[in-house]
CSV table of C-alpha atoms in Angstrom, one decimal:
chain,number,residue,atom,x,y,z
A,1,UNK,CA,-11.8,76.0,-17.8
A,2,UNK,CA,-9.0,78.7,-17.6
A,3,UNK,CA,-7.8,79.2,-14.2
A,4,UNK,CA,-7.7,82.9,-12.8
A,5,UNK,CA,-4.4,84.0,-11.9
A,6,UNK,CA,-4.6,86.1,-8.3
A,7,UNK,CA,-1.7,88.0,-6.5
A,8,UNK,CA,-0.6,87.4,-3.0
A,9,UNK,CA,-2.7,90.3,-2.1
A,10,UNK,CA,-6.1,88.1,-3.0
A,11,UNK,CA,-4.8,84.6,-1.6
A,12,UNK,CA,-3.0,85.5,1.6
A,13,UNK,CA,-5.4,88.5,2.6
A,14,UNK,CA,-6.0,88.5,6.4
A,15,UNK,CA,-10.0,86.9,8.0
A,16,UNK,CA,-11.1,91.1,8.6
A,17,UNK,CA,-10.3,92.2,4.9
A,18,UNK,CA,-13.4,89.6,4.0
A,19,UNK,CA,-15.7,91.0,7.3
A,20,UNK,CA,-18.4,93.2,6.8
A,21,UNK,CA,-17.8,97.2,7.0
A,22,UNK,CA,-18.5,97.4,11.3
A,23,UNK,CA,-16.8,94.6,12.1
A,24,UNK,CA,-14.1,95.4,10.2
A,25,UNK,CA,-13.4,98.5,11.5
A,26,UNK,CA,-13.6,97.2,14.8
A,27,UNK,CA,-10.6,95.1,13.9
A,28,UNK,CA,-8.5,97.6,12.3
A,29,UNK,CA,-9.0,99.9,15.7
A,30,UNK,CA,-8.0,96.7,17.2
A,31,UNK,CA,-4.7,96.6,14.7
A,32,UNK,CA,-3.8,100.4,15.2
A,33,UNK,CA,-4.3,100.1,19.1
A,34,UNK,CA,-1.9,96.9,18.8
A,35,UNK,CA,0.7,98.9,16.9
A,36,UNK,CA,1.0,102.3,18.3
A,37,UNK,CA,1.2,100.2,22.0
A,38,UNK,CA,4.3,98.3,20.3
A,39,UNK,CA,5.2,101.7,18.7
A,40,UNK,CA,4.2,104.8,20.0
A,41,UNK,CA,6.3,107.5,18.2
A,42,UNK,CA,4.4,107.3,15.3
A,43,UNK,CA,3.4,109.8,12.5
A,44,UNK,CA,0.7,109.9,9.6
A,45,UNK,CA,0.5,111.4,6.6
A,46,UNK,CA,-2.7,113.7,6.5
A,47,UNK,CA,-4.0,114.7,3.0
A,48,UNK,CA,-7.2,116.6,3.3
A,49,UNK,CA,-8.3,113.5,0.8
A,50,UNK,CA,-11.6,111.1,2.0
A,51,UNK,CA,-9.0,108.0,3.1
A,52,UNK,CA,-7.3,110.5,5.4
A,53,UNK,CA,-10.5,111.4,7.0
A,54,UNK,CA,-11.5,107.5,7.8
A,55,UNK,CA,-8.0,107.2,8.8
A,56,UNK,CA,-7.4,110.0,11.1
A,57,UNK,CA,-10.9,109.8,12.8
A,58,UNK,CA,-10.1,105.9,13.0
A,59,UNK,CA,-6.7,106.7,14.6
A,60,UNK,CA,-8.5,109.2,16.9
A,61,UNK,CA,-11.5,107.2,18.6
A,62,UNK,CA,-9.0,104.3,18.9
A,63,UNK,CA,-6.5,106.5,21.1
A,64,UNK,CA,-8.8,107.3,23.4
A,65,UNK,CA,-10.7,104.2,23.9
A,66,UNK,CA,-7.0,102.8,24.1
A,67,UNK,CA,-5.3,106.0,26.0
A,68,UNK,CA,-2.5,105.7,23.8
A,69,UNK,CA,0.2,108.5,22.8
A,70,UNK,CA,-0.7,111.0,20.7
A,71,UNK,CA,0.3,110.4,16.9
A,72,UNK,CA,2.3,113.3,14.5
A,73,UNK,CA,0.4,114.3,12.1
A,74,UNK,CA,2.0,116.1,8.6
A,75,UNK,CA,-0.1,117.6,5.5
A,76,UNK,CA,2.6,117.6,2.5
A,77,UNK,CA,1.7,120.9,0.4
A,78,UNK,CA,2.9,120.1,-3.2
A,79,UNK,CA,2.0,123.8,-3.2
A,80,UNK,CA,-0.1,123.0,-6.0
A,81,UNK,CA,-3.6,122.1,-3.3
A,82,UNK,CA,-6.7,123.4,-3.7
A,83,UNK,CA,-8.0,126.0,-1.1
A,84,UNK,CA,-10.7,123.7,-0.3
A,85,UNK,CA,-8.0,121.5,0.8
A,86,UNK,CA,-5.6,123.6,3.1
A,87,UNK,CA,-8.8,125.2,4.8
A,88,UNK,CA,-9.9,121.5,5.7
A,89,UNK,CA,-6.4,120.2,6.3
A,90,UNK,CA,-7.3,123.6,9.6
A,91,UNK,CA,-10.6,122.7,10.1
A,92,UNK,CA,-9.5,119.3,11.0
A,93,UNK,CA,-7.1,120.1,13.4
A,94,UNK,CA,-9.3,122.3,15.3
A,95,UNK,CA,-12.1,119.1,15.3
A,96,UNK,CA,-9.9,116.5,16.9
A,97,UNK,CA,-7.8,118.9,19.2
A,98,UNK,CA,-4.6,118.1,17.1
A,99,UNK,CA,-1.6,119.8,15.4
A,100,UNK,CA,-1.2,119.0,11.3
A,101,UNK,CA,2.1,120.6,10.5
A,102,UNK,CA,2.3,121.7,6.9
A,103,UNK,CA,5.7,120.7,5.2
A,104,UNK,CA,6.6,122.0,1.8
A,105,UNK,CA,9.2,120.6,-0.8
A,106,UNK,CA,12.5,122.4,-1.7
A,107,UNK,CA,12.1,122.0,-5.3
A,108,UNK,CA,8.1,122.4,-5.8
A,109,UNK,CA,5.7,120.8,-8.7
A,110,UNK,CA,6.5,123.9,-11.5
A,111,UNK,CA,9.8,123.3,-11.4
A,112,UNK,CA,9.7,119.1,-10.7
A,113,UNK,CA,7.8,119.5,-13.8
A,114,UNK,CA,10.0,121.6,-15.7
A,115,UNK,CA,13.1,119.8,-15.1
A,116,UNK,CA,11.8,116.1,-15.1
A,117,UNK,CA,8.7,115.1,-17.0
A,118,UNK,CA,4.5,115.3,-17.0
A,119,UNK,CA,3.5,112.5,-15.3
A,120,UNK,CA,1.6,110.0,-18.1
A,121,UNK,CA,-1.9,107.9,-17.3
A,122,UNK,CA,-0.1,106.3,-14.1
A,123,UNK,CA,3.1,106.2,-12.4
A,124,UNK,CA,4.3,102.8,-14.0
A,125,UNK,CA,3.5,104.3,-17.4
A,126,UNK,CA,5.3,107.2,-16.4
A,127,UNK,CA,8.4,105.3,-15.7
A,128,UNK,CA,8.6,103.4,-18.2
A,129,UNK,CA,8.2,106.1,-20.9
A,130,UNK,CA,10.2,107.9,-19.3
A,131,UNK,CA,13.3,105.2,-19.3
A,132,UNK,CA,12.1,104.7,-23.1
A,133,UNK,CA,12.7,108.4,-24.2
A,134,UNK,CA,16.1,108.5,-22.4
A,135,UNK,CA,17.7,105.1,-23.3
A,136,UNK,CA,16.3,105.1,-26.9
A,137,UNK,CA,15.3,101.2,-27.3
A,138,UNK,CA,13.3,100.9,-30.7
A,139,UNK,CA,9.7,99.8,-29.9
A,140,UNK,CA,10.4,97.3,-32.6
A,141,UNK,CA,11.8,95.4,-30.1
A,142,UNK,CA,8.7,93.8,-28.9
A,143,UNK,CA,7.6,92.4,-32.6
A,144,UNK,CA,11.2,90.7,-32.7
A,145,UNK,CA,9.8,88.8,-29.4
A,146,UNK,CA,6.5,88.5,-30.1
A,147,UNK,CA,7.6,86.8,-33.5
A,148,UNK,CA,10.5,84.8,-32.0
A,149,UNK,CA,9.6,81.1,-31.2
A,150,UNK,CA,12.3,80.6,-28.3
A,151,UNK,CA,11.7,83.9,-26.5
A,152,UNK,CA,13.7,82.9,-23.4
A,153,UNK,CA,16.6,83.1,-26.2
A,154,UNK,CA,15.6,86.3,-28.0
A,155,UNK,CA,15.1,87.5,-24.3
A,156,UNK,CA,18.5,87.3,-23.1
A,157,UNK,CA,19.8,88.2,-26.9
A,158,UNK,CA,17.5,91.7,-26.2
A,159,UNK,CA,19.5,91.5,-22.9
A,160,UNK,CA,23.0,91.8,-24.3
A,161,UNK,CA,22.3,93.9,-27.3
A,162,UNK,CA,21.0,96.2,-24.7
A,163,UNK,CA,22.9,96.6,-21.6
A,164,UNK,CA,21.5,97.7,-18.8
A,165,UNK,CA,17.8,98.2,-20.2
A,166,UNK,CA,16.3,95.1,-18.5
A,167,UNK,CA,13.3,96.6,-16.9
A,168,UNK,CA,12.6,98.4,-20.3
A,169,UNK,CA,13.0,95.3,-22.0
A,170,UNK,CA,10.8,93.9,-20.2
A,171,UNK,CA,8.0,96.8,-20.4
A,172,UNK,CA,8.1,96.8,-24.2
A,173,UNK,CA,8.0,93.3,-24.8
A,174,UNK,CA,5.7,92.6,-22.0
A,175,UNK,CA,7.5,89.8,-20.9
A,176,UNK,CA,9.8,89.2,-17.3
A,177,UNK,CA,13.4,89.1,-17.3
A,178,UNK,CA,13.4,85.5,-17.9
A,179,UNK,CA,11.7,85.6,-21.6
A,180,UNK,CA,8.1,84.4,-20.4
A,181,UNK,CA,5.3,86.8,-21.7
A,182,UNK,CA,3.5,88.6,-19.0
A,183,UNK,CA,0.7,90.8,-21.3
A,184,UNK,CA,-1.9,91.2,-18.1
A,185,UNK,CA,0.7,93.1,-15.2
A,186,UNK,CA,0.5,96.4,-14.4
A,187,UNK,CA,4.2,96.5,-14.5
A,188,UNK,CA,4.3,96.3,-19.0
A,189,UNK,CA,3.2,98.7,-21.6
A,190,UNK,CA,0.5,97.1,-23.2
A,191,UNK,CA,-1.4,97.4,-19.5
A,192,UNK,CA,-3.0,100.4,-21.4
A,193,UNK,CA,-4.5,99.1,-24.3
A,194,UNK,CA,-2.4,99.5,-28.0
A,195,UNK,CA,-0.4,101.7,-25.8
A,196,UNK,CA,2.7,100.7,-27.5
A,197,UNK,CA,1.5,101.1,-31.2
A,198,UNK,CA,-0.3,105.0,-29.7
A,199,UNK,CA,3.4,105.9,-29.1
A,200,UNK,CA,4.7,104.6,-32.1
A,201,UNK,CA,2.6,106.1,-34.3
A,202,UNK,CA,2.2,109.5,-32.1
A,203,UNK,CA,5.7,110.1,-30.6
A,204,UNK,CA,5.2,112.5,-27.3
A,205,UNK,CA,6.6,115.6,-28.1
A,206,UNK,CA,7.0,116.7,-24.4
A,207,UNK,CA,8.8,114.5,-21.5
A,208,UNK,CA,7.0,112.1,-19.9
A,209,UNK,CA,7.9,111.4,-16.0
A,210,UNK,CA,6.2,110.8,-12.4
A,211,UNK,CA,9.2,112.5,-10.7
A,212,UNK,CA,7.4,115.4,-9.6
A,213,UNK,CA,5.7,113.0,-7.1
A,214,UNK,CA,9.2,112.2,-5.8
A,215,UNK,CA,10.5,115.6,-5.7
A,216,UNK,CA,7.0,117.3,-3.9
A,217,UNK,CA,6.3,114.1,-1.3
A,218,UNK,CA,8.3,111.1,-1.3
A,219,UNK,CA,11.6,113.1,-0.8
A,220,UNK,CA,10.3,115.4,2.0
A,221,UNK,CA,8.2,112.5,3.4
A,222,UNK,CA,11.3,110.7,4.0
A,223,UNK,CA,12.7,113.6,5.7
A,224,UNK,CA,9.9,113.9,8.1
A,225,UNK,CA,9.5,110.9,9.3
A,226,UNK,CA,13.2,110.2,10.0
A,227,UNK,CA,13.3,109.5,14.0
A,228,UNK,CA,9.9,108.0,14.1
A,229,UNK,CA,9.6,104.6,15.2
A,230,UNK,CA,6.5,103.8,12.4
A,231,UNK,CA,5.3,105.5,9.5
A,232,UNK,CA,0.9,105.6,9.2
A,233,UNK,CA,-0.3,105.8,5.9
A,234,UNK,CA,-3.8,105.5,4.6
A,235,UNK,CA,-3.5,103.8,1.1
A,236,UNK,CA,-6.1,101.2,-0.1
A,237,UNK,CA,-5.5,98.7,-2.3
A,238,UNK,CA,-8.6,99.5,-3.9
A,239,UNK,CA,-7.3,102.7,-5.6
A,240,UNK,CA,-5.6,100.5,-7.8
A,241,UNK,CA,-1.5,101.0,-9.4
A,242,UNK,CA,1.1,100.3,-7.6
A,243,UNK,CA,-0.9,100.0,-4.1
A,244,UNK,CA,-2.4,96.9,-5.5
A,245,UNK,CA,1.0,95.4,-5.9
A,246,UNK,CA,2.1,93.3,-3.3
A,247,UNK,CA,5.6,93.8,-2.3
A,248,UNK,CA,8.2,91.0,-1.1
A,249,UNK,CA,8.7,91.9,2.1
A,250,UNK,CA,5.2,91.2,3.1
A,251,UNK,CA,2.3,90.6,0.2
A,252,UNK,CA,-0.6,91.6,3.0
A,253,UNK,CA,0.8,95.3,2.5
A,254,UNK,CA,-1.2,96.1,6.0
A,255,UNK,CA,2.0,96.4,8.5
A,256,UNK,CA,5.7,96.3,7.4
A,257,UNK,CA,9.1,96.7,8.5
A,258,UNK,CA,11.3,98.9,6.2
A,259,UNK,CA,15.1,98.5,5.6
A,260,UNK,CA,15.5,101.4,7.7
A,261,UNK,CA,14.1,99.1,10.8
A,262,UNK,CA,10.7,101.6,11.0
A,263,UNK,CA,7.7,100.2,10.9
A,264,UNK,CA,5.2,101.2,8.4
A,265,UNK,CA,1.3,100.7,9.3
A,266,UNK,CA,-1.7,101.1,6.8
A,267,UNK,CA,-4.2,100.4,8.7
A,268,UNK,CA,-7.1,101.0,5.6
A,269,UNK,CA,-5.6,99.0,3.1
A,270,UNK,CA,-8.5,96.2,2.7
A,271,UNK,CA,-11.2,98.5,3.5
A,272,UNK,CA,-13.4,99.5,0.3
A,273,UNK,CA,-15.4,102.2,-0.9
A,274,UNK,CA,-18.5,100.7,0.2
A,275,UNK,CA,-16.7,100.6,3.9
A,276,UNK,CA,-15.5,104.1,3.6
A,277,UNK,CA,-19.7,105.0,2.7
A,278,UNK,CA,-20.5,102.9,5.9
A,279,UNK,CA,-18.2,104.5,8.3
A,280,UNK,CA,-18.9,108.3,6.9
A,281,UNK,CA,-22.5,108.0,7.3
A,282,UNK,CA,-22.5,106.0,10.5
A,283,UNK,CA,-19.9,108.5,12.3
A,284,UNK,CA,-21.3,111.1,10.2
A,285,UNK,CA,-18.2,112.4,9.3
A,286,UNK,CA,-17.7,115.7,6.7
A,287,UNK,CA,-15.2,115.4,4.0
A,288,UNK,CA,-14.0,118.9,2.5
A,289,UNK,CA,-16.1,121.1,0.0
A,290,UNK,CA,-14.0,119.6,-2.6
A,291,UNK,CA,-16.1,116.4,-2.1
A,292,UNK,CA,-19.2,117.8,-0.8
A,293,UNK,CA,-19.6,121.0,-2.8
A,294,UNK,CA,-17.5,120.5,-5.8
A,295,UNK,CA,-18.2,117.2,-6.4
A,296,UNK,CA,-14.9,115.4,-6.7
A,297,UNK,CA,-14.8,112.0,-5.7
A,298,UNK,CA,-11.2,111.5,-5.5
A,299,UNK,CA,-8.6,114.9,-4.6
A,300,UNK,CA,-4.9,113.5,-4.4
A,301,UNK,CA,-2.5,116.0,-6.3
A,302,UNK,CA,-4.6,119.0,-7.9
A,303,UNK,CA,-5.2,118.0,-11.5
A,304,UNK,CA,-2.5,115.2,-11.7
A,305,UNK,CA,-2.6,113.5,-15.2
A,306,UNK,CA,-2.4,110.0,-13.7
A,307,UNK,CA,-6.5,110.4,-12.9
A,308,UNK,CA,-8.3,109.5,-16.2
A,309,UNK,CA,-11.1,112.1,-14.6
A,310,UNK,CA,-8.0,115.2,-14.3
A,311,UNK,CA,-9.9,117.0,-16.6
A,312,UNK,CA,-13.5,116.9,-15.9
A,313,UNK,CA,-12.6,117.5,-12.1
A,314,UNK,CA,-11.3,120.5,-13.2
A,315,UNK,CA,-14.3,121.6,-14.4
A,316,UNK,CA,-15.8,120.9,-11.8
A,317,UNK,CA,-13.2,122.9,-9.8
A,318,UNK,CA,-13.2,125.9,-12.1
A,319,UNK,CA,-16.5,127.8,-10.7
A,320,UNK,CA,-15.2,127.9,-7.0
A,321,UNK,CA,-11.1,127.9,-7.7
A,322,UNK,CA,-10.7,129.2,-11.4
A,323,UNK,CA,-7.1,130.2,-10.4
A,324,UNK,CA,-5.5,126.8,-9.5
A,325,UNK,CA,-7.3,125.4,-12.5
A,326,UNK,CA,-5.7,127.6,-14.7
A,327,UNK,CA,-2.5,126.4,-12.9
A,328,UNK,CA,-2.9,122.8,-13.4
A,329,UNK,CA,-3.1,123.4,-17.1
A,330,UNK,CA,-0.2,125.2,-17.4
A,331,UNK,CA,1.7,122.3,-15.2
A,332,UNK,CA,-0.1,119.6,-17.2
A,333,UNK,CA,-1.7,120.9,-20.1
A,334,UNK,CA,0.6,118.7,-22.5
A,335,UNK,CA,-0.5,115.2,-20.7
A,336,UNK,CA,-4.0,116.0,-20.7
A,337,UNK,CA,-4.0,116.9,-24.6
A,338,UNK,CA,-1.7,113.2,-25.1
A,339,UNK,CA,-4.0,111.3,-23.5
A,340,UNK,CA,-7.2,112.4,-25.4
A,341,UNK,CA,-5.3,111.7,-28.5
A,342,UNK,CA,-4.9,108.4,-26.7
A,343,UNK,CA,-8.3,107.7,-26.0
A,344,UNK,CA,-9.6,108.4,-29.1
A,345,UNK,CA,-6.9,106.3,-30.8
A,346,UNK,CA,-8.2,103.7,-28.5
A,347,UNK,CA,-12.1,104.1,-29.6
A,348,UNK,CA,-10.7,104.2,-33.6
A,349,UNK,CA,-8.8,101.0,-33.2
A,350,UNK,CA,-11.1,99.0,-31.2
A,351,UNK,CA,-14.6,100.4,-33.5
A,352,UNK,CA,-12.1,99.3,-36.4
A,353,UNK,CA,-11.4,95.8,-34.6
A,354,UNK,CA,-15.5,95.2,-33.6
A,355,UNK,CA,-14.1,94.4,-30.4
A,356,UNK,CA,-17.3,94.7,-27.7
A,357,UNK,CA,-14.5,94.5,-24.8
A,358,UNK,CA,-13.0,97.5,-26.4
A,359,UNK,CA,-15.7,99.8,-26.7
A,360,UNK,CA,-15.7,102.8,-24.5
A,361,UNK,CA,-17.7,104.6,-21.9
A,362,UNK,CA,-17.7,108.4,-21.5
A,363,UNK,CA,-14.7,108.8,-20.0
A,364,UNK,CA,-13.0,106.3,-22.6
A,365,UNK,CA,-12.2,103.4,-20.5
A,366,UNK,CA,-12.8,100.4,-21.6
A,367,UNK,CA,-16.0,98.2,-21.1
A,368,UNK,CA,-14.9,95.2,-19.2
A,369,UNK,CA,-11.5,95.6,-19.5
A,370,UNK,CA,-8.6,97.6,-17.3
A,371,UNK,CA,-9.2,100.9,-16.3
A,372,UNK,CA,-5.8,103.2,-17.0
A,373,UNK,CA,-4.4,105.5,-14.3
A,374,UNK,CA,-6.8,104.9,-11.6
C-alpha cells in the first residue's frame, strides 16, 4: 500500500484545528485574547470578503469579553473593488463602532498590469511563467530530465548550463534543486495538468505575472503596518495556493514572528468553510450583497484571473455593476481567453487519453484530481 505523503501543515496541526466548529472558535477567541494581551498594537487587514467578516466579528466579541485595546483596522483598495464592497467595507465600521481606514497603492492595478504581467491560473503559475518568458530556458529541458537516468547529474548539468535559473529549473522539470522528481507540489508546472505541453504548443502572446498583487497590496501593506507590534490576517489554509504551504519558520502558519521582529497572527487559518457556515448562521452575521445578492461565493480582487470561476462571477456581477465588469476585462481580458484555451486543451487531451481522472466538470476542473488557481 502506497503511503500518502502530508505536509507539516496536516501532521503538526494544533488539538482545536481537529475540534468541532463551537468549540473551536472558542479557542481561537481564546488565541486572539492571548496575543493582543502579549501584543496590543496590533492591526488587521479588512477586506469586505466573508473570512474578514468571521475574523473581525471574532476579533470584536473577544475584546470585549477580554477588555483588551482596540485593534487598527485597514481596507486596501486595489481601486479595482466592487461598489458592493467599499459600501460594506462603511457599513461595517458603523456595526462595530470602529474606524477601517482605506489605503490606496501609488502605482494602481491598470498600470501594475500594464507594466508587469496578467496574473495566470495562480500566483505560483504566475511566477514561474513569468521567470520562463524572461530568462528564456527551452521547455525541452524537462524531456532531457525526464529521459536522463541519473537525474541528480543531469540536474546539476541543467544547473551550470543555466546560471542562475535554479527555481526555473526546478518548475519545468518538476524536480527540487537536488535532481529528485517532485510531480505532485504546488511549487512545479505540471501542478496544472499538461500545463507545460499547453504552453509549448500555445505560446502566450501577452505577459504573464502576479505582480500586480505586489504593487496594489503587499507593497502598501507593508507600509502600513510598519510600527505595529503584530500584523492580523484572516487567511485559511483551506483557500488553497500558497496559504496551504507551510513555511520554515513555523509549519502551523497560525502565529509567527517575522524577520522584522513583528508578530503575525492568523487567527482563522484551520477554520473551514463548514466553520465559517456555523459561526454566520449562529451569530447571524450579513456578508455584503456581493455574497448575498450577487451570488459570489468568494470576492478577493474583482475579477482576478487566478479564480478558475473570474468569469462566471462576472456574470454574475454584470446586472448590478456592469461598469467594473467591463473594467476587469479590459485588465484581464487576455488571461481569461488563455485559460479557456487551456481548459479545453485539457478536456481534448484527457477525452484523447480515456483518462476518467481527467474528465472535466463545468467549470473544467478535473474530476478527482487538483483544482487550478483556487
Amino acid at each position: 500500500m502506497t503511503e500518502t505523503y502530508k505536509s507539516k501543515v496536516y501532521t503538526e496541526r494544533p488539538a482545536y484545528a481537529d475540534f468541532e466548529a463551537p468549540a473551536k472558535f472558542e479557542a481561537i477567541k481564546s488565541i486572539i485574547a492571548r496575543r493582543l494581551k502579549e501584543h496590543p498594537k496590533a492591526i488587521c487587514s479588512y477586506s469586505g470578503g466573508s473570512d474578514s467578516d468571521i475574523l473581525i466579528d471574532l476579533i470584536e466579541r473577544t475584546r470585549e469579553i477580554f477588555k483588551l485595546p482596540e485593534v487598527k483596522y485597514v481596507f486596501f483598495n486595489t481601486g479595482l473593488e466592487m461598489k458592493a464592497t467599499r459600501e460594506h467595507v462603511k457599513a461595517t465600521a458603523e456595526k462595530y463602532g470602529v474606524e477601517i481606514t482605506e489605503c490606496r497603492p501609488k502605482m494602481g492595478i491598470v498600470r501594475a498590469v500594464r507594466n508587469h504581467g496578467v496574473p495566470f491560473v495562480s500566483k505560483i503559475m504566475s511566477a514561474g511563467l513569468e521567470e520562463w518568458q524572461k530568462k528564456g530556458v527551452p521547455l525541452e529541458i524537462a524531456g532531457e530530465y525526464e529521459r536522463a537516468e541519473d537525474k541528480a547529474k543531469k540536474r546539476r548539468e541543467l544547473s551550470e548550463r543555466y546560471p542562475k535559473c535554479e527555481t526555473l529549473i526546478n518548475f519545468l522539470c518538476c524536480c527540487n534543486s537536488a535532481g529528485e522528481p517532485r510531480p505532485n507540489i504546488q511549487l512545479v508546472i505540471n501542478s496544472s495538468k499538461y500545463m507545460r505541453d499547453f504552453i509549448g504548443e500555445h505560446p502566450p502572446d501577452f505577459h504573464i505575472s502576479a505582480k500586480c498583487c505586489d504593487y496594489c497590496k503587499k507593497d502598501i501593506a507593508h507600509k502600513v503596518q510598519k510600527g505595529y507590534d503584530m500584523i492580523i490576517t484572516g487567511e485559511r489554509r483551506a483557500e488553497g495556493g500558497m496559504r496551504s504551504v507551510p513555511r520554515k519558520d513555523n509549519s502551523s502558519l497560525c502565529f509567527t514572528q517575522t524577520s522584522s521582529g513583528q508578530y503575525r497572527l492568523r487567527p482563522l487559518y484551520y477554520v473551514t468553510d463548514e466553520d465559517k457556515a456555523w459561526y454566520k448562521n449562529y451569530y447571524g452575521i450579513r456578508y455584503s450583497d456581493a455574497y448575498e445578492v450577487y451570488g459570489l461565493t468568494r470576492t478577493g480582487c474583482c475579477g482576478c484571473p487566478i479564480s478558475y470561476k473570474a468569469v462566471e462571477d462576472l456574470e454574475k456581477i454584470r446586472p448590478f455593476e456592469p461598469n467594473v465588469v467591463r473594467a476587469a476585462w479590459n485588465i484581464f481580458g487576455k488571461s481569461y481567453e488563455y485559460r479557456a484555451k487551456y481548459v479545453e486543451y485539457k478536456k481534448r487531451r484527457s477525452a484523447a487519453e480515456g483518462n476518467l481522472e481527467g474528465q472535466m466538470d463545468f467549470f473544467g476542473n478535473e474530476i478527482g484530481g487538483m483544482r487550478d488557481g483556487t
